[in-house]
Coordinates of C-alpha atoms in Angstrom, one line a residue:
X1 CA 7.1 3.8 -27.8
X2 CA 8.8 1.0 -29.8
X3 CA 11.0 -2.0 -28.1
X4 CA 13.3 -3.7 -29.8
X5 CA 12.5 -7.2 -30.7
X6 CA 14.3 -9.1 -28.1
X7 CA 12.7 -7.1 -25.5
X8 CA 9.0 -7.8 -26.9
X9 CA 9.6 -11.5 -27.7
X10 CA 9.9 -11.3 -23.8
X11 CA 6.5 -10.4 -23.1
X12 CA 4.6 -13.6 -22.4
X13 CA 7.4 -14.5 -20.1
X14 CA 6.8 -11.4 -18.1
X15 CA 3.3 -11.7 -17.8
X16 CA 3.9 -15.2 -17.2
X17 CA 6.2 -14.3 -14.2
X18 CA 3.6 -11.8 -13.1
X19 CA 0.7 -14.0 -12.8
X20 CA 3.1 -16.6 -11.1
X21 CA 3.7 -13.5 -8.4
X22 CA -0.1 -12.6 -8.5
X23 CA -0.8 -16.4 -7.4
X24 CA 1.4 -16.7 -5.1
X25 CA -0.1 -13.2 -2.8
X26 CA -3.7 -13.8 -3.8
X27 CA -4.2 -16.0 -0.7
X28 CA -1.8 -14.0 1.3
X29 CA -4.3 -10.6 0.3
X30 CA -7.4 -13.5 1.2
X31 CA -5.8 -14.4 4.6
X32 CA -6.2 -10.5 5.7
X33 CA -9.3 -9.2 4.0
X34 CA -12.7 -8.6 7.0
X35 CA -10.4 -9.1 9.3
X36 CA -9.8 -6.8 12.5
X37 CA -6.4 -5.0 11.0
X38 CA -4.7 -2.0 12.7
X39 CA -4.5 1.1 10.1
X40 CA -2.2 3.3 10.1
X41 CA -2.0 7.2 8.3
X42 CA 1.1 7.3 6.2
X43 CA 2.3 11.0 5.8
X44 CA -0.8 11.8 2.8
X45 CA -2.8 10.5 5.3
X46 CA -3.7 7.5 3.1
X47 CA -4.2 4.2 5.0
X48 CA -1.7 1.2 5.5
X49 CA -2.1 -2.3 7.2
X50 CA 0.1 -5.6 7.6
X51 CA -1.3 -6.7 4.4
X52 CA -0.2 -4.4 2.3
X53 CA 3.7 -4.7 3.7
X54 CA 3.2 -8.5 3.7
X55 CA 2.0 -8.5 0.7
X56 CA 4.8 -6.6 -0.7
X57 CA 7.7 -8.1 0.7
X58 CA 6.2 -11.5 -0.7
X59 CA 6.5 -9.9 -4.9
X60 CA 9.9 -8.3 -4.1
X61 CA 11.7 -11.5 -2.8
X62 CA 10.2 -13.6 -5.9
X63 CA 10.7 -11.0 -8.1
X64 CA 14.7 -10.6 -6.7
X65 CA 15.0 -14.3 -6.5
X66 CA 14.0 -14.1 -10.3
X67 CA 15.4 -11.2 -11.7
X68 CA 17.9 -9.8 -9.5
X69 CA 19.3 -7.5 -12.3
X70 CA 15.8 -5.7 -12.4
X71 CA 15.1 -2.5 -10.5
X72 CA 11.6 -2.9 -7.7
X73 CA 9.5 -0.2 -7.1
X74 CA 6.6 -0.5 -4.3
X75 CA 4.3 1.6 -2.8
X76 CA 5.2 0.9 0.9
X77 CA 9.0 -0.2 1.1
X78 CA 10.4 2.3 -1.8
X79 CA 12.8 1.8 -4.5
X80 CA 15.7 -0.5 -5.6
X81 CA 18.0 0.9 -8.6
X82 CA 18.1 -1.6 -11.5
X83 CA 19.2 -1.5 -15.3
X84 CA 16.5 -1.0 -17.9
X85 CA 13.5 -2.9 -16.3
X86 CA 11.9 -1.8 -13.3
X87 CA 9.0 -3.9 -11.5
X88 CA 6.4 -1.5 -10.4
X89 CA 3.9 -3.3 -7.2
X90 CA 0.9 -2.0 -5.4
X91 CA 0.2 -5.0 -3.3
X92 CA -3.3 -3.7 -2.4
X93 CA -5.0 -1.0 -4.7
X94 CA -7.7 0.2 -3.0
X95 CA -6.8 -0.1 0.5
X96 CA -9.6 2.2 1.7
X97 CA -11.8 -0.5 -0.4
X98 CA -10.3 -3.0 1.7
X99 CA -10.1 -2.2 5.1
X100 CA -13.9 -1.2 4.7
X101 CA -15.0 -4.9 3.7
X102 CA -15.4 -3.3 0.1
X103 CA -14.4 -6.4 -2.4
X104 CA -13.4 -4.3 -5.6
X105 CA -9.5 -3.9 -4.5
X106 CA -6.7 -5.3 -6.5
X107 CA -3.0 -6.6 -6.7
X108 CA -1.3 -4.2 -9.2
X109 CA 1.8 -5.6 -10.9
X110 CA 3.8 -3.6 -14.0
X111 CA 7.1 -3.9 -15.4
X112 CA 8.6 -0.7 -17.6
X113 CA 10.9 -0.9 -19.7
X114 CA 14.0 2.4 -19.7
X115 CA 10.6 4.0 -17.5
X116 CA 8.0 3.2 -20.1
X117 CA 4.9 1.0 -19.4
X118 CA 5.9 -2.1 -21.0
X119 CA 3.2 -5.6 -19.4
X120 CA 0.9 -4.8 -16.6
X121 CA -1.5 -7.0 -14.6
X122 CA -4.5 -6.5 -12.5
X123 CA -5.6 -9.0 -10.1
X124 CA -8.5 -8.8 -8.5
X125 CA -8.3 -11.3 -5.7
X126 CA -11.6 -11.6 -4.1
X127 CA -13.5 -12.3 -7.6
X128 CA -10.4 -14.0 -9.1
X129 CA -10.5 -12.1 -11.6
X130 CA -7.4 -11.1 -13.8
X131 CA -6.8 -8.8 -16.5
X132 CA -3.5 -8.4 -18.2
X133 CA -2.1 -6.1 -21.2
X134 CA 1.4 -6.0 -23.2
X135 CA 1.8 -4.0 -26.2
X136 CA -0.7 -4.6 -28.9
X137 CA -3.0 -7.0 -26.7
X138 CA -5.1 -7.0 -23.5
X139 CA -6.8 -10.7 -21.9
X140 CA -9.5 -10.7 -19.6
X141 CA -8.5 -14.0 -17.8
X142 CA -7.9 -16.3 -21.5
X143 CA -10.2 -14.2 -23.4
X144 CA -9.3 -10.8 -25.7
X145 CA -9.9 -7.7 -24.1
X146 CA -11.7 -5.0 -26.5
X147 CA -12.7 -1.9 -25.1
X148 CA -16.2 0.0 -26.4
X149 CA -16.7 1.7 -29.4
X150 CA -18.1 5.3 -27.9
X151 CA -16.6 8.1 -29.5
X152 CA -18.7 11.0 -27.4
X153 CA -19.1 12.0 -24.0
X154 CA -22.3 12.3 -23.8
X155 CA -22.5 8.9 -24.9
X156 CA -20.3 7.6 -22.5
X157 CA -20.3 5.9 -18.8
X158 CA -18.3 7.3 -16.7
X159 CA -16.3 6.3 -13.6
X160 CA -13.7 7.7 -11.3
X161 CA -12.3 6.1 -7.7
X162 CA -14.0 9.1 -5.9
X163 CA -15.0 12.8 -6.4
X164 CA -13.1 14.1 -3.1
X165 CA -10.2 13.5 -4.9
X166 CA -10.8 15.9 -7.0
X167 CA -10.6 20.4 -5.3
X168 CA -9.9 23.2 -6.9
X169 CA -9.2 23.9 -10.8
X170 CA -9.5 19.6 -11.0
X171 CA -12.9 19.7 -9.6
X172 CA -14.2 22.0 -12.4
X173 CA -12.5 19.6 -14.8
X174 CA -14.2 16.9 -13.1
X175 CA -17.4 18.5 -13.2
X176 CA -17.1 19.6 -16.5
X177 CA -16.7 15.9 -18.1
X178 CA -19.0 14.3 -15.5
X179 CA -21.6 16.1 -16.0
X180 CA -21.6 16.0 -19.8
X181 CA -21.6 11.9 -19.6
X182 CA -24.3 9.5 -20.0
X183 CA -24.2 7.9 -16.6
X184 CA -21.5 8.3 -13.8
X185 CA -20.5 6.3 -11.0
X186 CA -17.9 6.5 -8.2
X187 CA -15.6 3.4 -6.6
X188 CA -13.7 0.3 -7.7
X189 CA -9.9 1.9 -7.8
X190 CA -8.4 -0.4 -10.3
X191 CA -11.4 -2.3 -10.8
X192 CA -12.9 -0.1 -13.0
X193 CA -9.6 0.2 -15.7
X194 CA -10.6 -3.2 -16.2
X195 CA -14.2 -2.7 -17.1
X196 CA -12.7 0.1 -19.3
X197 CA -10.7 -2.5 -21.1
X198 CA -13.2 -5.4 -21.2
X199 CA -16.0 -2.4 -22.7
X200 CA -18.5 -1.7 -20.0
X201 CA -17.6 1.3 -19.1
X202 CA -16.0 4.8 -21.7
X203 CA -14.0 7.2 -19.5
X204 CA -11.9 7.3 -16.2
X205 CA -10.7 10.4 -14.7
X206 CA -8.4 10.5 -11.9
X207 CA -5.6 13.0 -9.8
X208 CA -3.3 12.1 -6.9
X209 CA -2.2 8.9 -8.2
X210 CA 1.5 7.9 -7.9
X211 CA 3.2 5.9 -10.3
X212 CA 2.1 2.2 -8.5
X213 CA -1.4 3.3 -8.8
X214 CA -1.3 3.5 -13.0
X215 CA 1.8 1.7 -14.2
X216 CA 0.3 -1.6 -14.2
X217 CA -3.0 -0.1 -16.0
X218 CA -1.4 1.4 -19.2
X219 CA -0.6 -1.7 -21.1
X220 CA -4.0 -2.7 -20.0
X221 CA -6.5 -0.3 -21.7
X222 CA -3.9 0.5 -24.5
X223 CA -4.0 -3.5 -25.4
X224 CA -8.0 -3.0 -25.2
X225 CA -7.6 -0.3 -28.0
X226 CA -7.8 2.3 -25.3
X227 CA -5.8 5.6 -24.6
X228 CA -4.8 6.7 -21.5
X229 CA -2.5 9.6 -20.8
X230 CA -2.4 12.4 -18.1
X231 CA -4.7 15.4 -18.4
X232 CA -2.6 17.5 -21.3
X233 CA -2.5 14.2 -23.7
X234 CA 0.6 13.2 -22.6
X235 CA 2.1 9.7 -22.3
X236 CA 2.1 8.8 -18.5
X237 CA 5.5 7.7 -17.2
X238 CA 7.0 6.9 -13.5
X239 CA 7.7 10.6 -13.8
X240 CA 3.9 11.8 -14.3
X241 CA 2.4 14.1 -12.1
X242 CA -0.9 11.9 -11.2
X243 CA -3.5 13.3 -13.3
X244 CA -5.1 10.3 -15.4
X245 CA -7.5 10.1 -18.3
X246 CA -8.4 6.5 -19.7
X247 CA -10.9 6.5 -22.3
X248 CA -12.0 3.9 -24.9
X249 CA -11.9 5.6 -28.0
X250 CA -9.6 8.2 -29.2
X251 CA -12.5 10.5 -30.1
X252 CA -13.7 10.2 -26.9
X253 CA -10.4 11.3 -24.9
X254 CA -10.0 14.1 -27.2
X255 CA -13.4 15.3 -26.3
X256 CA -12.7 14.7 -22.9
X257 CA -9.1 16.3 -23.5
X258 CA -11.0 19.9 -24.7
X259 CA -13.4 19.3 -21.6
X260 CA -10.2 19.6 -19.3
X261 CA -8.9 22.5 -20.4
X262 CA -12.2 24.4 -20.5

């Protein structure tokens, strides 16, 4: 979508803001990780510690302090109404990475714009590493973010978090694009948008991700030259249904596009 020009002069400051809130929980995310935590099932019987509420409570009172106007989403406290920003947190993507001693989990942080991806970040606190995107431009730490040139699945390296996420009709599509890549691995959560957008890896395919698991992402691999949408080509909003296709080219995520529906 287009922003007006007030609102996109106001990216760096953002971003800025972002990596400000990034710095502040990356110790905080540090203190907890191979520790002994107690887990608990939230009702999708995905995991949940102390970190990742710590963690979260830490961005929303910065990110109220700063911008008390804005509206918060987070994955674990829920939702406060603001005007045409809204920050979007994960505090720890990839919590099964990181109760199981598994470094590859990040700090997600996205702010939309009237429910449009607008900046996103991905920390990655245990390698310090940091990508971030607004419109038009991705950085991996101070350096540009380009992503590959591959244009064909069978070409391509291929990743997604893990193949149990996938049953029934999304299985086959998994299958289906899988199977016709070069090379395929499984793991890294939010990790592995990153290699998208930095070019060493082609295509992500995902389902069952909520809105704090892809927000952050989209300005990401779209400021690599990427495209990432849900599974019918669509753009992927806080109102998506979960099913996400990132792919470096747009050759390539039309192929993978046709692959989906059969």
């Amino acid at each position: 979508m287009g922003y007006p020009a007030v609102v996109a002069d106001d990216a760096d400051a953002y971003l800025s803001f972002a990596a400000e809130l990034a710095d502040l929980v990356r110790p905080v995310v540090l203190s907890y990780f191979r520790t002994p935590l107690d887990v608990v099932s939230k009702s999708d019987d995905s995991p949940v510690t102390i970190a990742d509420r710590t963690v979260e409570l830490r961005l929303r009172e910065r990110i109220e302090e700063r911008f008390p106007e804005h509206g918060i989403i987070g994955e674990e406290i829920g939702g406060k109404p603001g005007g045409a920003f809204t920050w979007i947190v994960d505090p720890i993507d990839g919590t099964k990475s990181f109760i199981t001693g598994f470094p590859l989990f990040g700090t997600l942080i996205a702010l939309t714009y009237e429910e449009q991806p607008f900046c996103g970040l991905i920390d990655v606190p245990f390698t310090g590493e940091r990508w971030t995107g607004k419109p038009g431009l991705a950085l991996f730490g101070s350096r540009l973010a380009r992503t590959s040139t591959c244009e064909r699945i069978a070409d391509a390296r291929f990743y997604t978090t893990s193949p149990d996420m996938f049953t029934g009709a999304d299985a086959e599509a998994f299958e289906r694009i899988s199977k016709a890549a070069r090379l395929r691995r499984f793991g890294g959560d939010c990790y592995v948008y990153g290699l998208l957008a930095s070019g060493h890896c082609d295509i992500v395919l995902e389902t069952g991700l909520q809105p704090h698991d892809y927000m952050a992402l989209i300005p990401i691999v779209e400021g690599a030259g990427g495209c990432m949408t849900d599974w019918a080509g669509r753009p992927l909003t806080i109102r998506s249904e979960g099913h996400v296709l990132a792919a470096a080219t747009p050759k390539l995520h039309a192929e993978a596009l046709a692959l989906i529906r059969g």
